[in-house]
Every structure is written in structure tokens, then in C-alpha cells.
CSV table of C-alpha atoms in Angstrom, one decimal:
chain,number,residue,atom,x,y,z
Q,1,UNK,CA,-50.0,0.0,23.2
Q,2,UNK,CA,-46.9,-2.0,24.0
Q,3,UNK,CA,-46.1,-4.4,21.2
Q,4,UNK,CA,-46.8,-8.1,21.9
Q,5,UNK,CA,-44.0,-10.7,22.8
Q,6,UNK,CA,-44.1,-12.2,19.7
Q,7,UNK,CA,-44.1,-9.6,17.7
Q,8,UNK,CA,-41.1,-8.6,19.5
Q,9,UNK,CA,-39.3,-11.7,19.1
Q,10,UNK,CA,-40.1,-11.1,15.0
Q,11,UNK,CA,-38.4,-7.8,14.8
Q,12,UNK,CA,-35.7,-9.3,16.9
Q,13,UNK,CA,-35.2,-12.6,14.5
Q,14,UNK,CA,-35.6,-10.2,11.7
Q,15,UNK,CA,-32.7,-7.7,13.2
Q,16,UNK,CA,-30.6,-11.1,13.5
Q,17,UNK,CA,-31.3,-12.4,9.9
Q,18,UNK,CA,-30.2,-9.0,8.6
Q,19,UNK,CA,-26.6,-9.1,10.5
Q,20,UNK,CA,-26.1,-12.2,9.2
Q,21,UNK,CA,-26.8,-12.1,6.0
Q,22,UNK,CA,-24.7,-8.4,6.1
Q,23,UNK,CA,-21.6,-10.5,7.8
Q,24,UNK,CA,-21.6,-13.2,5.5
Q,25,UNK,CA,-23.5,-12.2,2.1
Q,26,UNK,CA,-19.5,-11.6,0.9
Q,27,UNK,CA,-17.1,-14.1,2.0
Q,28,UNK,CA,-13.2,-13.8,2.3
Q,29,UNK,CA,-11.4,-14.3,-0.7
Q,30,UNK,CA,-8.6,-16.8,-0.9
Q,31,UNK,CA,-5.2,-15.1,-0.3
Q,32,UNK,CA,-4.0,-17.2,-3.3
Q,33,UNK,CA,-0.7,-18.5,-4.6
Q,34,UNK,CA,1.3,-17.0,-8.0
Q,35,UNK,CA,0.0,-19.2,-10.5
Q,36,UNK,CA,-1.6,-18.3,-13.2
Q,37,UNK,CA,0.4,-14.8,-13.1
Q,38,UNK,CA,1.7,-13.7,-16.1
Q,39,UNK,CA,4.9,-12.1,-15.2
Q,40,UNK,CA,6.9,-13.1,-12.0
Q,41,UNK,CA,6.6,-10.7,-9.0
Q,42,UNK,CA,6.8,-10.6,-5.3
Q,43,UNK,CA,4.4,-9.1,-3.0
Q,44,UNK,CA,5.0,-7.0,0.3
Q,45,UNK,CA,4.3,-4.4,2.6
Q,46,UNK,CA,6.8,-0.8,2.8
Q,47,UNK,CA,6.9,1.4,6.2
Q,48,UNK,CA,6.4,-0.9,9.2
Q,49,UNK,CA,7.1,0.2,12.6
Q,50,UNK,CA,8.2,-2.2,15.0
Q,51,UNK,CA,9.1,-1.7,19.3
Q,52,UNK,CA,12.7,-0.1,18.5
Q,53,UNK,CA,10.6,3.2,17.9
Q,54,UNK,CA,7.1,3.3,18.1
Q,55,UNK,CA,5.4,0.3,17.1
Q,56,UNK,CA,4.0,-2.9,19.0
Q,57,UNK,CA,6.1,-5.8,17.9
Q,58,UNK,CA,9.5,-7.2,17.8
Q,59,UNK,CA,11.1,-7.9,13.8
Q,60,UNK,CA,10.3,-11.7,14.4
Q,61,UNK,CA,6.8,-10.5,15.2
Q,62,UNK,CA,6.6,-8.8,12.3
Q,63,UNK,CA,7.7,-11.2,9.8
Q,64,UNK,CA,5.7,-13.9,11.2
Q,65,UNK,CA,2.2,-11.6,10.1
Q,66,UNK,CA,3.7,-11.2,6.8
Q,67,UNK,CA,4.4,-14.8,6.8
Q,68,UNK,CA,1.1,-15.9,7.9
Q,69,UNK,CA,-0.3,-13.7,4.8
Q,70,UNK,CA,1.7,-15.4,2.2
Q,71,UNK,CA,4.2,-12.0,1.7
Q,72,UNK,CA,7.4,-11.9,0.3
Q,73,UNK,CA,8.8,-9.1,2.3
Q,74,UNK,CA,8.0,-6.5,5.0
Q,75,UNK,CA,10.3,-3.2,4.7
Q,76,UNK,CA,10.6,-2.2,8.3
Q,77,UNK,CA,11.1,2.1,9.0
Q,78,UNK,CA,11.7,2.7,12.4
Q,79,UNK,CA,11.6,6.6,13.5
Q,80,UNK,CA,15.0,8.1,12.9
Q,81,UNK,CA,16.8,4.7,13.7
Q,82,UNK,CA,18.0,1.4,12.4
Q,83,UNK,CA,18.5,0.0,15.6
Q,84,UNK,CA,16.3,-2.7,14.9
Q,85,UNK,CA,19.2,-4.1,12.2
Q,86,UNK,CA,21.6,-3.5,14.9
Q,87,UNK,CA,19.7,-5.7,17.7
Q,88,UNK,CA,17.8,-8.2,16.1
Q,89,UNK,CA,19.0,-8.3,12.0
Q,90,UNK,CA,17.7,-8.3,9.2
Q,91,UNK,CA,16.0,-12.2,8.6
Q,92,UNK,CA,14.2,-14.7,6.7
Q,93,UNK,CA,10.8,-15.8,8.7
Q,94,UNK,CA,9.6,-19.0,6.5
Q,95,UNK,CA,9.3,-17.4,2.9
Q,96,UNK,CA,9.3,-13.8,4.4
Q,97,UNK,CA,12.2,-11.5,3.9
Q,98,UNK,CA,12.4,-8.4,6.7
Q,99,UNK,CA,14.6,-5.6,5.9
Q,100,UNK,CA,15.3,-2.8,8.4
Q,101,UNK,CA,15.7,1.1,6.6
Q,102,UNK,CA,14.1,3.9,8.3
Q,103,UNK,CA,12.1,7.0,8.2
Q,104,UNK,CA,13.6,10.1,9.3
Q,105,UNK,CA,12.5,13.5,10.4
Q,106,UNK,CA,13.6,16.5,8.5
Q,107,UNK,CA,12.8,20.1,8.5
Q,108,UNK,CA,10.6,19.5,5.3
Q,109,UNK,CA,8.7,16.6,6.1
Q,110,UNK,CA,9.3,12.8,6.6
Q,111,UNK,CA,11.7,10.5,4.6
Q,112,UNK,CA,11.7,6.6,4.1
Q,113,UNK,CA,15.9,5.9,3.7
Q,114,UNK,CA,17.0,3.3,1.9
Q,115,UNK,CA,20.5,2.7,2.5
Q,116,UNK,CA,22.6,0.7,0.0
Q,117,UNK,CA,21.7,-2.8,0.0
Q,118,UNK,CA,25.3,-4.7,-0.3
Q,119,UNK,CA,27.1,-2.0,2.3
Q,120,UNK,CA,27.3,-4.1,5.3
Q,121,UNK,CA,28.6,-1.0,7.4
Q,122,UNK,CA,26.0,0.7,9.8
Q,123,UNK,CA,26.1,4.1,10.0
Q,124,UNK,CA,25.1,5.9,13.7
Q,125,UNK,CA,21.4,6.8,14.2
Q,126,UNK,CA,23.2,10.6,13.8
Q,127,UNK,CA,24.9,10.0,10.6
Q,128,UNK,CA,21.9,8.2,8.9
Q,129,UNK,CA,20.1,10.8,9.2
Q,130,UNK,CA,22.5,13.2,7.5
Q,131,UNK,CA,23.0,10.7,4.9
Q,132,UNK,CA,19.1,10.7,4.2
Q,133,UNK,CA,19.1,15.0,3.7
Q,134,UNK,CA,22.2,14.4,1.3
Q,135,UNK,CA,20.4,11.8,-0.6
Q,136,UNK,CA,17.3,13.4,-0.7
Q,137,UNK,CA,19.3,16.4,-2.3
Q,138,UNK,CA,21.5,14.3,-4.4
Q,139,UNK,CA,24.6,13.7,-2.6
Q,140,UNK,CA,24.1,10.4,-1.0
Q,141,UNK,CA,26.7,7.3,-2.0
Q,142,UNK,CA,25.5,5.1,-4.7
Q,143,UNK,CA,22.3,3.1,-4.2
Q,144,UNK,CA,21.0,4.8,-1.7
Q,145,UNK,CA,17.3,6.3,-2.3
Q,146,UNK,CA,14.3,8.5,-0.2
Q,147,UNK,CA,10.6,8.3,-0.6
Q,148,UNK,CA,8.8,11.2,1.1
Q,149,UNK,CA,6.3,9.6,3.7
Q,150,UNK,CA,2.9,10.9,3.6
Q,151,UNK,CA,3.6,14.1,2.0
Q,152,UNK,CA,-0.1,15.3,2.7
Q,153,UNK,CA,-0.2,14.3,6.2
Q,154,UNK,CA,-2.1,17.0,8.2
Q,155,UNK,CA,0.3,17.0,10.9
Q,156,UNK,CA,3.5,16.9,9.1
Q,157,UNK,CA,2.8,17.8,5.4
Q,158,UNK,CA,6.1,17.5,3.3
Q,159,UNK,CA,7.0,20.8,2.7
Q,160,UNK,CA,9.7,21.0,0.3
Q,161,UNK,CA,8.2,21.2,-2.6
Q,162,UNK,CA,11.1,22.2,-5.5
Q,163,UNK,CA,12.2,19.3,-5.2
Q,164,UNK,CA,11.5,15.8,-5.7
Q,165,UNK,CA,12.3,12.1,-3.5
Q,166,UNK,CA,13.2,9.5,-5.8
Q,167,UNK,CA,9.6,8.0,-4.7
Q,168,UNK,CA,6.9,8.6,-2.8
Q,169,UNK,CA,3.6,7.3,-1.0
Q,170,UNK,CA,0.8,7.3,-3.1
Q,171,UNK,CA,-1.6,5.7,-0.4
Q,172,UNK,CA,-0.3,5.9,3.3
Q,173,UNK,CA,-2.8,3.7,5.3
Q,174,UNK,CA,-2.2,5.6,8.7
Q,175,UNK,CA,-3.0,8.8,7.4
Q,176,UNK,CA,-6.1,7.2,6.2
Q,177,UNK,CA,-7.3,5.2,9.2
Q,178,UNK,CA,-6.5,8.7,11.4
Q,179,UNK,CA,-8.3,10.8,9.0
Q,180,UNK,CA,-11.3,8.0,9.5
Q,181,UNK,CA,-11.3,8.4,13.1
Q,182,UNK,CA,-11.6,11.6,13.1
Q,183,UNK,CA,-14.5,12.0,10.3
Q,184,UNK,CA,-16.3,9.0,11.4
Q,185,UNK,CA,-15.5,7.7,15.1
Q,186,UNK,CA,-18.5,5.6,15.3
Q,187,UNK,CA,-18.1,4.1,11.7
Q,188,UNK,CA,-14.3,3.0,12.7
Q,189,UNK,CA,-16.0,2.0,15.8
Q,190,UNK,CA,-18.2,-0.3,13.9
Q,191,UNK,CA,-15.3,-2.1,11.5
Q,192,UNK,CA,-13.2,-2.9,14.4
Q,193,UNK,CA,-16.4,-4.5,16.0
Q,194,UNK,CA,-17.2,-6.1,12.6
Q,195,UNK,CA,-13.7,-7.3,11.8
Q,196,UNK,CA,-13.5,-10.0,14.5
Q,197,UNK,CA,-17.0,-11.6,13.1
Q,198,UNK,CA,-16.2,-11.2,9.5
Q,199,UNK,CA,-12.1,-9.5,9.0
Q,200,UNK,CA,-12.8,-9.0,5.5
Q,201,UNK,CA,-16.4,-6.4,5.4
Q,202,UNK,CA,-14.1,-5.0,8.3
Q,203,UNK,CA,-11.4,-4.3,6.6
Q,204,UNK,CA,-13.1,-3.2,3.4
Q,205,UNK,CA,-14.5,-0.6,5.3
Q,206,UNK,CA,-11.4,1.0,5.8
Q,207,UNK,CA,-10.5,1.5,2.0
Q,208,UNK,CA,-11.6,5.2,1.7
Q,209,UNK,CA,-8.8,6.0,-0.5
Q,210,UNK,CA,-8.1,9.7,-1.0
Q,211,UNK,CA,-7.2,11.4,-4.4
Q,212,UNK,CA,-5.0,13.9,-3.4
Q,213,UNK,CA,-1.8,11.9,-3.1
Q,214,UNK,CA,-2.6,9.8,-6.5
Q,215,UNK,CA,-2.3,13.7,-8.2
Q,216,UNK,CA,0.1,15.1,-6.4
Q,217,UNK,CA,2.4,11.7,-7.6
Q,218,UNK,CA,0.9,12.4,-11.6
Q,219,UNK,CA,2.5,16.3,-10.9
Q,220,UNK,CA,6.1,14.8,-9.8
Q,221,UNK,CA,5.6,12.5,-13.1
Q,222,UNK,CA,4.7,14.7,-15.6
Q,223,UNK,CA,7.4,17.2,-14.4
Q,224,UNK,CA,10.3,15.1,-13.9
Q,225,UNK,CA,9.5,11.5,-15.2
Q,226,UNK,CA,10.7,8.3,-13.0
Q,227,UNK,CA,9.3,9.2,-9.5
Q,228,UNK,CA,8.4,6.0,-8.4
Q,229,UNK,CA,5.4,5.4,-6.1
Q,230,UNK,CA,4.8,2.8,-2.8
Q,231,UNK,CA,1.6,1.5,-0.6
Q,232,UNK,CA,2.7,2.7,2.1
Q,233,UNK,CA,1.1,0.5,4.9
Q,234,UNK,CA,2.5,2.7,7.9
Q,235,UNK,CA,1.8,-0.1,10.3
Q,236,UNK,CA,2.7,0.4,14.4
Q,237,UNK,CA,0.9,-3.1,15.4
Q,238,UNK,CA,-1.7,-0.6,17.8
Q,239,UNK,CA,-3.3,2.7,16.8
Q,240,UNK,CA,-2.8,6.1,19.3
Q,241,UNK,CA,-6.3,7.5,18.8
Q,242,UNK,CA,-5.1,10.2,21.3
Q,243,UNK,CA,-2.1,11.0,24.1
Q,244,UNK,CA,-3.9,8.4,26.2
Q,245,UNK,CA,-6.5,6.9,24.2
Q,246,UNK,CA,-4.2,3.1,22.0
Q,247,UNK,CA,-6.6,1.0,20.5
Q,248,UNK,CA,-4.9,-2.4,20.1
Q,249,UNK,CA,-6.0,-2.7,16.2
Q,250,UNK,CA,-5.4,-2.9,13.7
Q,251,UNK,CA,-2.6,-4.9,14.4
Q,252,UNK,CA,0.3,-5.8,12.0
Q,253,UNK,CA,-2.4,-8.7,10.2
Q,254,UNK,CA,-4.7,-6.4,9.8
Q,255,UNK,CA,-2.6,-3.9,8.2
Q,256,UNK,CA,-0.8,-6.2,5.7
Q,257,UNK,CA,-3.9,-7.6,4.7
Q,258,UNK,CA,-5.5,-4.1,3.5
Q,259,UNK,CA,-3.1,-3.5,0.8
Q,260,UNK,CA,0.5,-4.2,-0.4
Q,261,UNK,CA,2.8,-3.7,-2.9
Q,262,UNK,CA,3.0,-5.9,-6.1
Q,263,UNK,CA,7.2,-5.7,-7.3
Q,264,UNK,CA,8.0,-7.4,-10.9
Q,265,UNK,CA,11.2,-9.0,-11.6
Q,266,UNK,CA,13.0,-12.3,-11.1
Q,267,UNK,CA,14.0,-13.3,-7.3
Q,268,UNK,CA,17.6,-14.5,-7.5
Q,269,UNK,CA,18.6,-17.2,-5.9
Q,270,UNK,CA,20.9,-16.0,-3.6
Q,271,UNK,CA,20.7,-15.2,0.3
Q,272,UNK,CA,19.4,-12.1,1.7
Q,273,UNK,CA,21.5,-9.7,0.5
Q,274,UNK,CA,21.3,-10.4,-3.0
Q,275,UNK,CA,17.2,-10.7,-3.1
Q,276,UNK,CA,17.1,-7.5,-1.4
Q,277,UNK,CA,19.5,-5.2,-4.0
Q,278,UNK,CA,17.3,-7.0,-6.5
Q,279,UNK,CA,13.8,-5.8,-4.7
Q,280,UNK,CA,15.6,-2.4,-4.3
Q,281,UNK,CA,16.2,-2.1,-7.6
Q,282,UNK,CA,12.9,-2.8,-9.7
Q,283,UNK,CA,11.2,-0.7,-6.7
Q,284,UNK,CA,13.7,2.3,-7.6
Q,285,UNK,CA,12.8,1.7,-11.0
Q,286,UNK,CA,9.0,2.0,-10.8
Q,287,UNK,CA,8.3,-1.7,-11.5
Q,288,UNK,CA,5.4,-2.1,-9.4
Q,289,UNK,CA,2.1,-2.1,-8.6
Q,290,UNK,CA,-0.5,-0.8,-5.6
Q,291,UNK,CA,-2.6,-3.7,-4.8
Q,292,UNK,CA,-5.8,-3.6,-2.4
Q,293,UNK,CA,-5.7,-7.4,-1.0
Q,294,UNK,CA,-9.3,-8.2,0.6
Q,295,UNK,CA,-10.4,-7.4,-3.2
Q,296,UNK,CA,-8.4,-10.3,-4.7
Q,297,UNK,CA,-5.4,-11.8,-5.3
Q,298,UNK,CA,-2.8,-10.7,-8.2
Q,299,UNK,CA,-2.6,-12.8,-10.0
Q,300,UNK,CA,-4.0,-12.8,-13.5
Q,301,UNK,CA,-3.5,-9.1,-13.5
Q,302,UNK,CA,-1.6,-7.5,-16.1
Q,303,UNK,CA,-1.2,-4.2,-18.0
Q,304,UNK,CA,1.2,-3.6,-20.4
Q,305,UNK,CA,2.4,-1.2,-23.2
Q,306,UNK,CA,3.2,-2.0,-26.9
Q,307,UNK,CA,5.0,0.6,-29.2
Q,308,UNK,CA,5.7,-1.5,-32.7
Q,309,UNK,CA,8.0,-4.1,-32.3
Q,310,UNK,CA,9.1,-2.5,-28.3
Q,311,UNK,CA,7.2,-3.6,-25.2
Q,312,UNK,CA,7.1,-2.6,-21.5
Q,313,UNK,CA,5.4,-2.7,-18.1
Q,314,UNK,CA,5.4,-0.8,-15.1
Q,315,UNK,CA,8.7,1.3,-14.9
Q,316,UNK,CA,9.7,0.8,-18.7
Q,317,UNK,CA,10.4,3.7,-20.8
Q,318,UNK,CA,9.4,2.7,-24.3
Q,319,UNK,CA,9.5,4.7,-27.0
Q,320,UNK,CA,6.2,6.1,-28.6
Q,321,UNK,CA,7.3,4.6,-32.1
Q,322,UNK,CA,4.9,8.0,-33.7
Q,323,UNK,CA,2.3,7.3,-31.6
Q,324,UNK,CA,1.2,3.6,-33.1
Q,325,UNK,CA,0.8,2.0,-29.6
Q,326,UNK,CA,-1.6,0.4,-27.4
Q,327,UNK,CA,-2.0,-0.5,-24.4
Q,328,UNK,CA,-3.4,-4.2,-22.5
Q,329,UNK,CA,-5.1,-4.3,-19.1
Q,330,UNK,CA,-6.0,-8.2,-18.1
Q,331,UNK,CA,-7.8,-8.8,-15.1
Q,332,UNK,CA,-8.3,-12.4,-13.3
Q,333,UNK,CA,-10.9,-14.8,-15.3
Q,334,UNK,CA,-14.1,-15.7,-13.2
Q,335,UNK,CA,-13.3,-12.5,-11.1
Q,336,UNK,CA,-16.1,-11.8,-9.2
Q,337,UNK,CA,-16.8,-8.2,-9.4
Q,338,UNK,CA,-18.0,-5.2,-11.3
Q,339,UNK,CA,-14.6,-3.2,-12.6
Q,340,UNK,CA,-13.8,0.0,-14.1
Q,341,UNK,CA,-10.4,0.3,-15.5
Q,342,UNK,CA,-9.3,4.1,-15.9
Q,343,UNK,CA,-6.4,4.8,-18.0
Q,344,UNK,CA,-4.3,8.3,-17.2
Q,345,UNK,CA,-1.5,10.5,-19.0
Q,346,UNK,CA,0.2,13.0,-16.9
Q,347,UNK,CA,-2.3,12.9,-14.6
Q,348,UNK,CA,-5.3,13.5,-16.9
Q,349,UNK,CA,-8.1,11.0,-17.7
Q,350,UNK,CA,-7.6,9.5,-20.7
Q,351,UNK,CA,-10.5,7.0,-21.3
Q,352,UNK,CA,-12.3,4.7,-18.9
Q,353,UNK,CA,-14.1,1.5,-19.0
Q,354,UNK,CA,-16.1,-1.2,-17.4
Q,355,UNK,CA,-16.3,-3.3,-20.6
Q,356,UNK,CA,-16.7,-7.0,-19.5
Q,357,UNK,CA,-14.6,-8.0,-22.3
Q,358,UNK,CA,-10.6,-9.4,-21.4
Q,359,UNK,CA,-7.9,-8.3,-21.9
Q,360,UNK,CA,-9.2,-4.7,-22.7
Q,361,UNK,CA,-7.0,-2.6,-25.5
Q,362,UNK,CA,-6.3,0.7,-25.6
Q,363,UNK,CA,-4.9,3.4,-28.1
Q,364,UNK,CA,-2.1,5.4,-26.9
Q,365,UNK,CA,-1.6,8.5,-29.5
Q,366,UNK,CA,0.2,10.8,-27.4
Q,367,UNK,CA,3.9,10.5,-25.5
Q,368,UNK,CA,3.7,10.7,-21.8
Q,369,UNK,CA,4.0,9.3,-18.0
Q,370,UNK,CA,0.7,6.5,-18.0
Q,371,UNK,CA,-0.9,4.8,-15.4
Q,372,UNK,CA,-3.5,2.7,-14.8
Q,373,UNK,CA,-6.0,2.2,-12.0
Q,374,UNK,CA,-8.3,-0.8,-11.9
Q,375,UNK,CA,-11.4,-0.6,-9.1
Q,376,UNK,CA,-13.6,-3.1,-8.0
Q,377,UNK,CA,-17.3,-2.5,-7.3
Q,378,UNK,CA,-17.8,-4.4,-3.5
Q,379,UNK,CA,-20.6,-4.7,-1.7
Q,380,UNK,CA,-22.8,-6.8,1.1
Q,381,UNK,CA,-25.9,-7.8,0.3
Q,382,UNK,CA,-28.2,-5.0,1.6
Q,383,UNK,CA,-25.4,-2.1,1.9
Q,384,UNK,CA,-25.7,-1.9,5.2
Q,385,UNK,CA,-22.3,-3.1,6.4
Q,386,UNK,CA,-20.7,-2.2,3.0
């Protein structure tokens, strides 16, 4: 018995009312401005790939989708070459700072290079990549610094393993968009059908953020303290699914917007040079945060440490004053979902929370390398989409 036409028309308005309702039950959230913050920061993306290797856009192109999000910065890392700086320079787009580094092969893996922010001498594509090994080992000119790129990729796993980067990536949002495809093709299929309707379910979709990275930075940590970690957003403006096979997203928007990285510290008022030593700097030193953007805006975060009379943040080294200290995590007022805030020590889980109460207040009674993690229970409406 064939169903009737209007009972067909029913399923099909109810099928409709469902999508809808998916789409829209969670709306974006503003990007937002700094007010309201509690310390000054600046907020950008690290690893960006523009056309000068293997990416999809020029630097202009690139700073104007960091623009267009409200970013401070975008760290470009071409492949094994700064030619980028050489071509097109380094440059403000409206509030947006782009600086050119890159991110060199080596027998043990892949390094981002940071070359010395007030040298204005360029070395050859040849000799920056012997400058990276040296500084990786220890023997690079002052201020230069490495951060070992996806160090669990499955393709090219970082494989020197006695010894440390001065950073590395903690979250590497390639790795985890080609680890997507190839668990889930037709779910990845599905966000970058959703994202045009509704960007932000489709982008939420795509934070399946693995734990393997997040402990392999706690084991650098608790063995030799200051290893700094980054976002990396790993961004090349078009994704190669296969040899043949580009699909043209996400694209350099759609990359910034899933998550960037949250740096503390005054921004001088100087020109280029002297806001980038000072960005170099507080991210050598750890003083930063990983920050999931569709989620919220950072503002009104905050977690900090107290040890008697001393105080710190991210990247401070402050002594345990006998164990007598505490530490503060502050999330937004009115935020508008669920949390649970999970404190670590060298790795291990110390306590965790989802206490409605702000700020939240923790005892610290042992010396060691903390961090804090701070998740967000999203969801649409019926689960479907999300």
C-alpha cells in the first residue's frame, strides 16, 4: 500500500522542520572584542601555508582572513622556505600582523623555525635549514627557537625522541581533519555540506581533539620543565584528500576560525619588528593559551596561580612557598554552556569540576608543571547534527 500524498508531504515537512531546527537550534557566537578580559593578550593562528610552498593563497590573502576574524597575527611556515618574506614581506593587513618563519624537513621529523626577530638578514632556503638542525640541537644564534610540527603525524611522526624542541604542537588541525577523512568520509562530507548553511555546527564538527599529543607535551614537561606548546592550525587554504582528489575547504577562514592561540603580554607600540620580538618572546616563554573559537570568545577567561604573597599565569615559574597555594580558573559570566574544568600536574589528573560556581579555587599541595583544560558541553537541539 503506497502511502498517500499527504501523508507524504507530512514526513517530508516533518524531515524539513528537523534540519532546521538542527541548523539553527545553536547560533554563531559573536567573535567578540577584548573587553572585559582580565589580563591583555593577543590572539592568532601559528603554521599557515601560503602559495610559495603548498598552500592556496598569497600573504595578503592570508592576512586579510585573519583580519576579517578579528586576529592579531597569522605566523606563516612555508615548507623548507622563507621565500614568501623575500617576495612579498612581512606586513600589517588592518590590525593583522603576518610574519613569515618556516617549517622544515629533517631526518627526525618536521620543525617550525623561528628565526631571530630583530636580524633583518635572510639567510638562503639552504642555510635556514641548517640553522633550524643547529637550533633544534642547541647551537643556533640567539633568539632563534623550533617547535616540532605534528610530532604524531602518521606520515611523518617526529622521531627524535631524546631530545626536546623548545615547543611543540599540542593540537595540529591538519592532522586532525586528515585523520577525519579517513575514519569518517561521509561525516566530513556532511560538515562541509553543513558549513555553508550554518559555518558554526560545521565547524564544531570538526573538533575531535585527540589526547595523544596533550600527553606526549605533559611527558616533555614533567621531564624537562619550560617546553612551551602552540595550536597549530596547519592551514594550506584547500585540503589534498588524495594525489588527485583537493577539496577547496576549509579554506584559510575556516581554519582560523576553529581554533587559535591566546598570547599574554603588553603589545608595544612600536612597528612590526618590535611587536613581533615581543610575541616571540611571551610564546617562547609559555605565556599562552589554546583556545577553540566557535565555543566563545576569550575573554573573561582566566586561570592563575597564587603561592603566598607570589603570583603567576601561564609560563610563570612561581615558587611553591611549602605547598600553601591555590589556584583560580574564571570563565565568561552568562556563558552559555555546560563546563568541566580539569586541573593536571605532570600530566596526571588532579581534580576536576563542573561546579557552576565562578571563579572556581583550587588547592595546589604538590610542586610541579600545571595545566588547565576547560571544555564546553555543545550541542544542537536533537543531536543529530551535533
Amino acid at each position: 500500500m503506497k502511502p498517500s500524498g499527504a501523508f507524504s508531504s507530512l514526513l517530508l515537512t516533518v524531515f524539513l522542520v528537523v534540519i532546521l531546527v538542527e541548523l539553527y537550534s545553536l547560533f554563531p557566537r559573536p567573535i567578540g572584542d577584548k573587553s572585559g578580559a582580565h589580563v591583555p593578550y593577543r590572539e592568532g593562528v601559528v603554521h599557515v601555508h601560503s602559495i610559495h610552498s603548498n598552500g592556496a593563497g598569497t600573504i595578503e590573502a592570508i592576512g586579510q582572513a585573519a583580519e576579517g576574524l578579528g586576529l592579531d597575527f597569522a605566523i606563516v611556515t612555508d615548507h623548507d622556505t622563507i621565500r614568501g618574506r623575500r617576495e612579498e614581506g612581512e606586513k600589517t593587513v588592518g590590525r593583522a600582523d603576518v610574519y613569515i618563519e618556516s617549517e622544515i624537513s629533517t631526518p627526525a621529523g618536521h620543525l617550525l623555525c623561528f628565526l631571530p626577530p630583530n636580524d633583518p638578514t635572510l639567510p638562503t632556503d639552504a642555510q635556514l635549514k641548517d640553522r633550524c638542525w643547529k637550533s633544534y640541537l642547541g647551537e643556533g644564534p640567539a633568539g632563534m627557537f623550533t617547535v616540532t610540527a605534528h610530532p604524531n603525524h602518521p606520515k611523518t611522526p617526529w622521531t627524535r625522541l631524546e631530545r626536546f624542541a623548545d615547543g611543540t604542537e599540542v593540537i595540529n588541525f591538519d592532522m586532525l581533519w586528515r585523520s577525519y577523512w579517513e575514519e569518517s568520509p561521509l561525516s566530513f562530507l556532511l560538515s562541509a555540506a553543513i558549513y555553508p548553511f550554518q559555518n558554526y555546527v560545521g565547524t564544531l564538527r570538526l573538533l575531535h581533539i585527540p589526547e595523544k599529543d596533550r600527553k606526549s607535551w605533559d611527558t616533555m614537561n614533567t621531564l624537562s620543565t619550560g617546553r612551551f606548546g602552540l595550536l597549530g592550525t596547519d592551514a594550506h587554504g584547500v585540503l589534498p584528500l588524495t594525489d588527485r582528489f583537493k577539496l577547496d575547504w576549509p579554506g584559510y577562514r575556516e581554519s582560523f576560525l576553529l581554533g587559535t592561540n591566546i598570547v599574554f603580554g603588553d603589545v608595544p607600540t612600536g612597528d612590526l619588528t618590535a611587536r613581533k620580538a615581543s610575541l616571540y618572546e611571551s610564546l617562547r616563554q609559555g605565556k599562552s593559551a589554546m583556545l577553540f573559537k566557535p565555543v566563545g570568545g576569550f575573554a573573561g577567561n582566566d586561570w592563575s596561580v597564587a603561592c603566598g604573597t607570589a603570583t603567576g599565569r601561564s609560563g610563570s615559574r612561581v615558587p611553591s612557598a611549602g605547598g600553601k597555594c591555590t589556584s583560580t580558573v574564571e570563565i565568561p559570566t552568562g556563558f552559555p554552556f555546560e563546563t568541566v574544568v580539569r586541573l593536571y600536574r605532570n600530566g596526571e589528573l588532579v581534580t576536576e569540576s563542573s561546579d557552576a560556581a565562578h571563579p572556581m579555587v583550587f588547592s595546589l599541595d604538590k610542586p610541579g608543571t600545571y595545566r588547565v583544560e576547560v571544555w564546553a558541553k555543545v550541542g544542537t537541539r536533537l543531536g543529530v547534527f551535533l
